[in-house]
PDB file of C-alpha atoms in Angstrom:
ATOM      1  CA  ARG Z  14     158.222 206.468  80.037  1.00 81.00           C
ATOM      2  CA  GLN Z  15     156.339 205.539  76.865  1.00 87.00           C
ATOM      3  CA  ALA Z  16     156.355 201.868  77.892  1.00 88.00           C
ATOM      4  CA  ARG Z  17     154.784 202.788  81.243  1.00 91.00           C
ATOM      5  CA  LEU Z  18     152.125 204.858  79.469  1.00 90.00           C
ATOM      6  CA  ARG Z  19     151.338 201.911  77.154  1.00 91.00           C
ATOM      7  CA  GLU Z  20     151.181 199.578  80.152  1.00 93.00           C
ATOM      8  CA  LYS Z  21     148.765 201.953  81.962  1.00 94.00           C
ATOM      9  CA  GLN Z  22     146.552 202.294  78.831  1.00 95.00           C
ATOM     10  CA  TYR Z  23     146.538 198.524  78.424  1.00 96.00           C
ATOM     11  CA  ASN Z  24     145.734 197.893  82.104  1.00 96.00           C
ATOM     12  CA  ASP Z  25     143.004 200.570  82.142  1.00 96.00           C
ATOM     13  CA  ALA Z  26     141.423 199.029  79.042  1.00 96.00           C
ATOM     14  CA  ILE Z  27     141.604 195.516  80.599  1.00 96.00           C
ATOM     15  CA  VAL Z  28     140.094 196.704  83.910  1.00 97.00           C
ATOM     16  CA  LYS Z  29     137.262 198.458  82.045  1.00 97.00           C
ATOM     17  CA  ALA Z  30     136.704 195.410  79.809  1.00 96.00           C
ATOM     18  CA  ASP Z  31     136.780 192.947  82.740  1.00 97.00           C
ATOM     19  CA  LYS Z  32     134.197 195.032  84.645  1.00 97.00           C
ATOM     20  CA  ALA Z  33     131.900 195.079  81.598  1.00 96.00           C
ATOM     21  CA  PHE Z  34     132.461 191.339  81.080  1.00 95.00           C
ATOM     22  CA  ALA Z  35     131.613 190.579  84.725  1.00 96.00           C
ATOM     23  CA  ALA Z  36     128.422 192.652  84.332  1.00 96.00           C
ATOM     24  CA  LYS Z  37     127.593 190.689  81.150  1.00 93.00           C
ATOM     25  CA  GLN Z  38     127.838 193.871  79.084  1.00 95.00           C
ATOM     26  CA  TYR Z  39     129.527 191.994  76.290  1.00 93.00           C
ATOM     27  CA  GLU Z  40     129.587 194.736  73.643  1.00 93.00           C
ATOM     28  CA  ALA Z  41     131.316 197.141  76.056  1.00 96.00           C
ATOM     29  CA  ALA Z  42     133.707 194.359  77.099  1.00 96.00           C
ATOM     30  CA  LYS Z  43     134.514 193.661  73.445  1.00 96.00           C
ATOM     31  CA  ALA Z  44     135.329 197.331  72.922  1.00 96.00           C
ATOM     32  CA  GLY Z  45     137.591 197.328  75.980  1.00 96.00           C
ATOM     33  CA  TYR Z  46     139.501 194.196  74.931  1.00 95.00           C
ATOM     34  CA  LYS Z  47     139.921 195.588  71.415  1.00 96.00           C
ATOM     35  CA  GLU Z  48     141.214 198.812  72.930  1.00 95.00           C
ATOM     36  CA  ALA Z  49     143.732 196.781  74.956  1.00 96.00           C
ATOM     37  CA  LEU Z  50     144.809 194.915  71.815  1.00 96.00           C
ATOM     38  CA  ALA Z  51     145.290 198.218  69.999  1.00 95.00           C
ATOM     39  CA  VAL Z  52     147.867 199.087  72.683  1.00 94.00           C
ATOM     40  CA  LYS Z  53     149.420 195.609  72.958  1.00 94.00           C
ATOM     41  CA  ALA Z  54     148.506 193.488  69.950  1.00 94.00           C
ATOM     42  CA  GLU Z  55     150.603 190.518  71.096  1.00 95.00           C
ATOM     43  CA  GLU Z  56     148.712 189.921  74.384  1.00 94.00           C
ATOM     44  CA  LYS Z  57     146.860 186.594  74.637  1.00 97.00           C
ATOM     45  CA  TYR Z  58     144.366 187.453  77.420  1.00 97.00           C
ATOM     46  CA  PRO Z  59     142.263 190.023  75.493  1.00 96.00           C
ATOM     47  CA  LYS Z  60     142.215 187.701  72.436  1.00 96.00           C
ATOM     48  CA  ASP Z  61     140.965 184.822  74.614  1.00 96.00           C
ATOM     49  CA  GLN Z  62     138.335 187.066  76.172  1.00 96.00           C
ATOM     50  CA  LEU Z  63     137.099 188.184  72.746  1.00 96.00           C
ATOM     51  CA  ILE Z  64     136.739 184.523  71.727  1.00 96.00           C
ATOM     52  CA  GLU Z  65     134.821 183.816  74.939  1.00 95.00           C
ATOM     53  CA  ILE Z  66     132.527 186.810  74.333  1.00 95.00           C
ATOM     54  CA  GLU Z  67     131.725 185.563  70.824  1.00 94.00           C
ATOM     55  CA  ARG Z  68     130.895 182.134  72.264  1.00 92.00           C
ATOM     56  CA  LEU Z  69     128.659 183.644  74.951  1.00 92.00           C
ATOM     57  CA  LEU Z  70     126.890 185.909  72.445  1.00 90.00           C
ATOM     58  CA  ALA Z  71     126.262 182.936  70.171  1.00 88.00           C
ATOM     59  CA  GLU Z  72     124.732 181.043  73.118  1.00 87.00           C
ATOM     60  CA  LEU Z  73     122.563 184.014  74.011  1.00 86.00           C
ATOM     61  CA  ASN Z  74     121.370 184.334  70.427  1.00 84.00           C
ATOM     62  CA  LYS Z  75     120.611 180.608  70.328  1.00 86.00           C
ATOM     63  CA  GLY Z  76     118.589 180.926  73.548  1.00 82.00           C
ATOM     64  CA  GLN Z  77     116.716 183.939  72.198  1.00 88.00           C
ATOM     65  CA  LYS Z  78     115.970 182.090  68.966  1.00 89.00           C
ATOM     66  CA  ALA Z  79     114.679 179.094  70.927  1.00 89.00           C
ATOM     67  CA  GLU Z  80     112.458 181.403  72.992  1.00 90.00           C
ATOM     68  CA  GLN Z  81     111.123 183.063  69.833  1.00 93.00           C
ATOM     69  CA  ASP Z  82     110.450 179.642  68.289  1.00 93.00           C
ATOM     70  CA  TYR Z  83     108.719 178.536  71.509  1.00 95.00           C
ATOM     71  CA  GLN Z  84     106.518 181.656  71.549  1.00 94.00           C
ATOM     72  CA  ALA Z  85     105.679 181.147  67.863  1.00 96.00           C
ATOM     73  CA  ALA Z  86     104.722 177.499  68.480  1.00 96.00           C
ATOM     74  CA  MET Z  87     102.518 178.500  71.419  1.00 96.00           C
ATOM     75  CA  ALA Z  88     100.857 181.204  69.307  1.00 97.00           C
ATOM     76  CA  ARG Z  89     100.207 178.701  66.492  1.00 96.00           C
ATOM     77  CA  GLY Z  90      98.734 176.316  69.044  1.00 96.00           C
ATOM     78  CA  ASN Z  91      96.479 179.002  70.493  1.00 96.00           C
ATOM     79  CA  THR Z  92      95.267 179.996  67.026  1.00 96.00           C
ATOM     80  CA  ALA Z  93      94.584 176.379  66.094  1.00 96.00           C
ATOM     81  CA  LEU Z  94      92.777 175.756  69.387  1.00 95.00           C
ATOM     82  CA  GLY Z  95      90.668 178.869  68.848  1.00 94.00           C
ATOM     83  CA  SER Z  96      89.572 177.566  65.446  1.00 95.00           C
ATOM     84  CA  LYS Z  97      89.003 174.061  66.880  1.00 93.00           C
ATOM     85  CA  SER Z  98      91.810 172.565  64.771  1.00 95.00           C
ATOM     86  CA  TYR Z  99      92.720 170.232  67.600  1.00 95.00           C
ATOM     87  CA  ASP Z 100      95.345 168.115  65.834  1.00 94.00           C
ATOM     88  CA  ALA Z 101      97.192 171.208  64.595  1.00 96.00           C
ATOM     89  CA  ALA Z 102      97.057 172.676  68.116  1.00 96.00           C
ATOM     90  CA  ILE Z 103      98.544 169.527  69.649  1.00 96.00           C
ATOM     91  CA  THR Z 104     101.300 169.496  67.019  1.00 95.00           C
ATOM     92  CA  ALA Z 105     102.181 173.124  67.792  1.00 97.00           C
ATOM     93  CA  TYR Z 106     102.166 172.608  71.560  1.00 96.00           C
ATOM     94  CA  ASN Z 107     104.358 169.522  71.148  1.00 95.00           C
ATOM     95  CA  GLU Z 108     106.819 171.666  69.158  1.00 95.00           C
ATOM     96  CA  ALA Z 109     106.845 174.069  72.102  1.00 95.00           C
ATOM     97  CA  LEU Z 110     107.587 171.145  74.435  1.00 95.00           C
ATOM     98  CA  VAL Z 111     110.553 170.120  72.296  1.00 94.00           C
ATOM     99  CA  LEU Z 112     111.965 173.627  72.768  1.00 91.00           C
ATOM    100  CA  LYS Z 113     111.093 173.731  76.483  1.00 92.00           C
ATOM    101  CA  PRO Z 114     110.777 170.187  77.817  1.00 92.00           C
ATOM    102  CA  ASN Z 115     108.310 169.799  80.705  1.00 93.00           C
ATOM    103  CA  ASP Z 116     106.972 173.331  80.134  1.00 94.00           C
ATOM    104  CA  ALA Z 117     103.889 173.758  82.318  1.00 96.00           C
ATOM    105  CA  ALA Z 118     102.105 176.115  79.914  1.00 96.00           C
ATOM    106  CA  ALA Z 119     102.497 173.847  76.875  1.00 96.00           C
ATOM    107  CA  THR Z 120     101.572 170.777  78.928  1.00 96.00           C
ATOM    108  CA  ALA Z 121      98.445 172.522  80.253  1.00 97.00           C
ATOM    109  CA  LYS Z 122      97.470 173.560  76.721  1.00 96.00           C
ATOM    110  CA  ILE Z 123      97.807 169.973  75.462  1.00 96.00           C
ATOM    111  CA  LYS Z 124      95.481 168.848  78.254  1.00 96.00           C
ATOM    112  CA  GLU Z 125      93.067 171.663  77.369  1.00 95.00           C
ATOM    113  CA  VAL Z 126      93.095 170.590  73.704  1.00 96.00           C
ATOM    114  CA  ASN Z 127      92.539 166.935  74.588  1.00 95.00           C
ATOM    115  CA  ASP Z 128      89.658 167.883  76.891  1.00 95.00           C
ATOM    116  CA  ALA Z 129      88.122 170.084  74.170  1.00 94.00           C
ATOM    117  CA  LYS Z 130      88.641 167.365  71.572  1.00 93.00           C
ATOM    118  CA  ASN Z 131      86.958 164.775  73.811  1.00 93.00           C
ATOM    119  CA  ALA Z 132      84.073 167.153  74.558  1.00 93.00           C
ATOM    120  CA  ALA Z 133      83.614 167.895  70.849  1.00 91.00           C
ATOM    121  CA  SER Z 134      83.670 164.189  70.061  1.00 91.00           C
ATOM    122  CA  ALA Z 135      81.103 163.471  72.764  1.00 93.00           C
ATOM    123  CA  ALA Z 136      78.913 166.329  71.510  1.00 92.00           C
ATOM    124  CA  ALA Z 137      79.155 165.051  67.931  1.00 93.00           C
ATOM    125  CA  GLU Z 138      78.238 161.541  69.077  1.00 95.00           C
ATOM    126  CA  LYS Z 139      75.304 162.913  71.059  1.00 95.00           C
ATOM    127  CA  GLU Z 140      74.156 164.965  68.050  1.00 95.00           C
ATOM    128  CA  ALA Z 141      74.386 161.894  65.792  1.00 96.00           C
ATOM    129  CA  LYS Z 142      72.210 159.900  68.210  1.00 97.00           C
ATOM    130  CA  TYR Z 143      69.693 162.749  68.346  1.00 97.00           C
ATOM    131  CA  VAL Z 144      69.570 163.040  64.531  1.00 97.00           C
ATOM    132  CA  ASP Z 145      69.141 159.262  64.251  1.00 97.00           C
ATOM    133  CA  ALA Z 146      66.291 159.230  66.794  1.00 97.00           C
ATOM    134  CA  MET Z 147      64.539 162.115  65.014  1.00 97.00           C
ATOM    135  CA  LYS Z 148      64.930 160.388  61.636  1.00 98.00           C
ATOM    136  CA  ARG Z 149      63.492 157.147  63.006  1.00 97.00           C
ATOM    137  CA  GLY Z 150      60.628 159.119  64.564  1.00 97.00           C
ATOM    138  CA  ASN Z 151      59.905 160.989  61.330  1.00 97.00           C
ATOM    139  CA  ASP Z 152      60.047 157.785  59.277  1.00 97.00           C
ATOM    140  CA  ALA Z 153      57.720 155.982  61.713  1.00 96.00           C
ATOM    141  CA  LEU Z 154      55.313 158.918  61.839  1.00 96.00           C
ATOM    142  CA  ALA Z 155      55.246 159.126  58.032  1.00 96.00           C
ATOM    143  CA  SER Z 156      54.306 155.430  57.850  1.00 95.00           C
ATOM    144  CA  LYS Z 157      51.682 155.931  60.595  1.00 94.00           C
ATOM    145  CA  SER Z 158      53.599 153.732  63.060  1.00 94.00           C
ATOM    146  CA  TYR Z 159      52.742 155.942  65.999  1.00 94.00           C
ATOM    147  CA  ASP Z 160      54.129 153.930  68.938  1.00 94.00           C
ATOM    148  CA  PRO Z 161      57.640 153.609  67.413  1.00 96.00           C
ATOM    149  CA  ALA Z 162      57.484 157.316  66.424  1.00 96.00           C
ATOM    150  CA  ILE Z 163      56.575 158.316  70.004  1.00 96.00           C
ATOM    151  CA  ALA Z 164      59.376 156.126  71.378  1.00 97.00           C
ATOM    152  CA  ALA Z 165      61.908 157.659  68.965  1.00 97.00           C
ATOM    153  CA  TYR Z 166      60.887 161.232  69.805  1.00 96.00           C
ATOM    154  CA  LYS Z 167      61.089 160.443  73.532  1.00 97.00           C
ATOM    155  CA  GLU Z 168      64.578 159.069  72.888  1.00 96.00           C
ATOM    156  CA  ALA Z 169      65.484 162.336  71.103  1.00 97.00           C
ATOM    157  CA  LEU Z 170      64.171 164.298  74.094  1.00 97.00           C
ATOM    158  CA  GLY Z 171      66.234 162.105  76.403  1.00 96.00           C
ATOM    159  CA  ILE Z 172      69.301 163.256  74.462  1.00 96.00           C
ATOM    160  CA  LYS Z 173      68.185 166.898  74.164  1.00 96.00           C
ATOM    161  CA  PRO Z 174      65.659 167.681  76.896  1.00 95.00           C
ATOM    162  CA  ASN Z 175      63.178 170.470  76.036  1.00 95.00           C
ATOM    163  CA  ASP Z 176      64.167 170.362  72.353  1.00 96.00           C
ATOM    164  CA  ALA Z 177      61.443 172.245  70.470  1.00 97.00           C
ATOM    165  CA  PRO Z 178      61.421 170.135  67.263  1.00 97.00           C
ATOM    166  CA  ALA Z 179      61.387 166.831  69.204  1.00 97.00           C
ATOM    167  CA  THR Z 180      58.694 168.146  71.558  1.00 97.00           C
ATOM    168  CA  ALA Z 181      56.532 169.285  68.640  1.00 97.00           C
ATOM    169  CA  LYS Z 182      56.957 165.982  66.780  1.00 97.00           C
ATOM    170  CA  LEU Z 183      56.186 163.984  69.946  1.00 96.00           C
ATOM    171  CA  LYS Z 184      52.942 165.930  70.406  1.00 97.00           C
ATOM    172  CA  GLU Z 185      52.109 165.447  66.715  1.00 96.00           C
ATOM    173  CA  ALA Z 186      52.644 161.662  67.012  1.00 96.00           C
ATOM    174  CA  GLN Z 187      50.658 161.445  70.270  1.00 96.00           C
ATOM    175  CA  ASP Z 188      47.789 163.454  68.748  1.00 96.00           C
ATOM    176  CA  ALA Z 189      47.834 161.266  65.639  1.00 94.00           C
ATOM    177  CA  LEU Z 190      47.741 158.129  67.813  1.00 94.00           C
ATOM    178  CA  LYS Z 191      44.749 159.491  69.789  1.00 94.00           C
ATOM    179  CA  THR Z 192      42.954 160.339  66.558  1.00 93.00           C
ATOM    180  CA  PHE Z 193      43.732 156.880  65.153  1.00 89.00           C
ATOM    181  CA  ARG Z 194      42.504 155.126  68.306  1.00 89.00           C
ATOM    182  CA  ALA Z 195      39.372 157.265  68.456  1.00 88.00           C
ATOM    183  CA  ALA Z 196      38.590 156.454  64.831  1.00 85.00           C
ATOM    184  CA  GLY Z 197      39.136 152.746  65.553  1.00 75.00           C
ATOM    185  CA  ALA Z 198      36.830 152.858  68.570  1.00 59.00           C
ATOM    186  CA  ARG Z 199      34.018 154.382  66.483  1.00 56.00           C
ATOM    187  CA  VAL Z 200      34.313 151.674  63.852  1.00 45.00           C
ATOM    188  CA  MET Z 201      33.581 148.954  66.419  1.00 42.00           C
TER     189      MET Z 201
END
């Protein structure tokens, strides 16, 4: 009679544990298998199931850690992109891609960073050309070389149309040239 009661307790615990295991409720399954082992400590099946649960939980934890690392890498990339630290952003997004190969979000962010980096580089190059043209114009105007000054200011306006400083300097150079030519005409 006691043996039948032990067998029923064991079987009930196994059925309960197997249901929890099938539903991926691993903590409840662990409790059920331990309950079964408390009734029949020599049984192999609940021991094997407990080992399998530990393996599955370790895998789940590894996957969760990878997801957390991925999210952290994406956040670092977004922060770096926001502060225009393009190389740091690309590094972070590449870390995300290591954790999730072929990830569409990380891949799209890398493209966004490269586009922003290229645009910033083009803008910096354009600004350098503008600054150079303005410097040449100012130098020419200062040495009363009005035609080269006018050409340089027109070049600056070609880079930055409607730029107030370039427009003002162009007018100044044109007015100076008119004054110079008028003075030269009176001398003759």
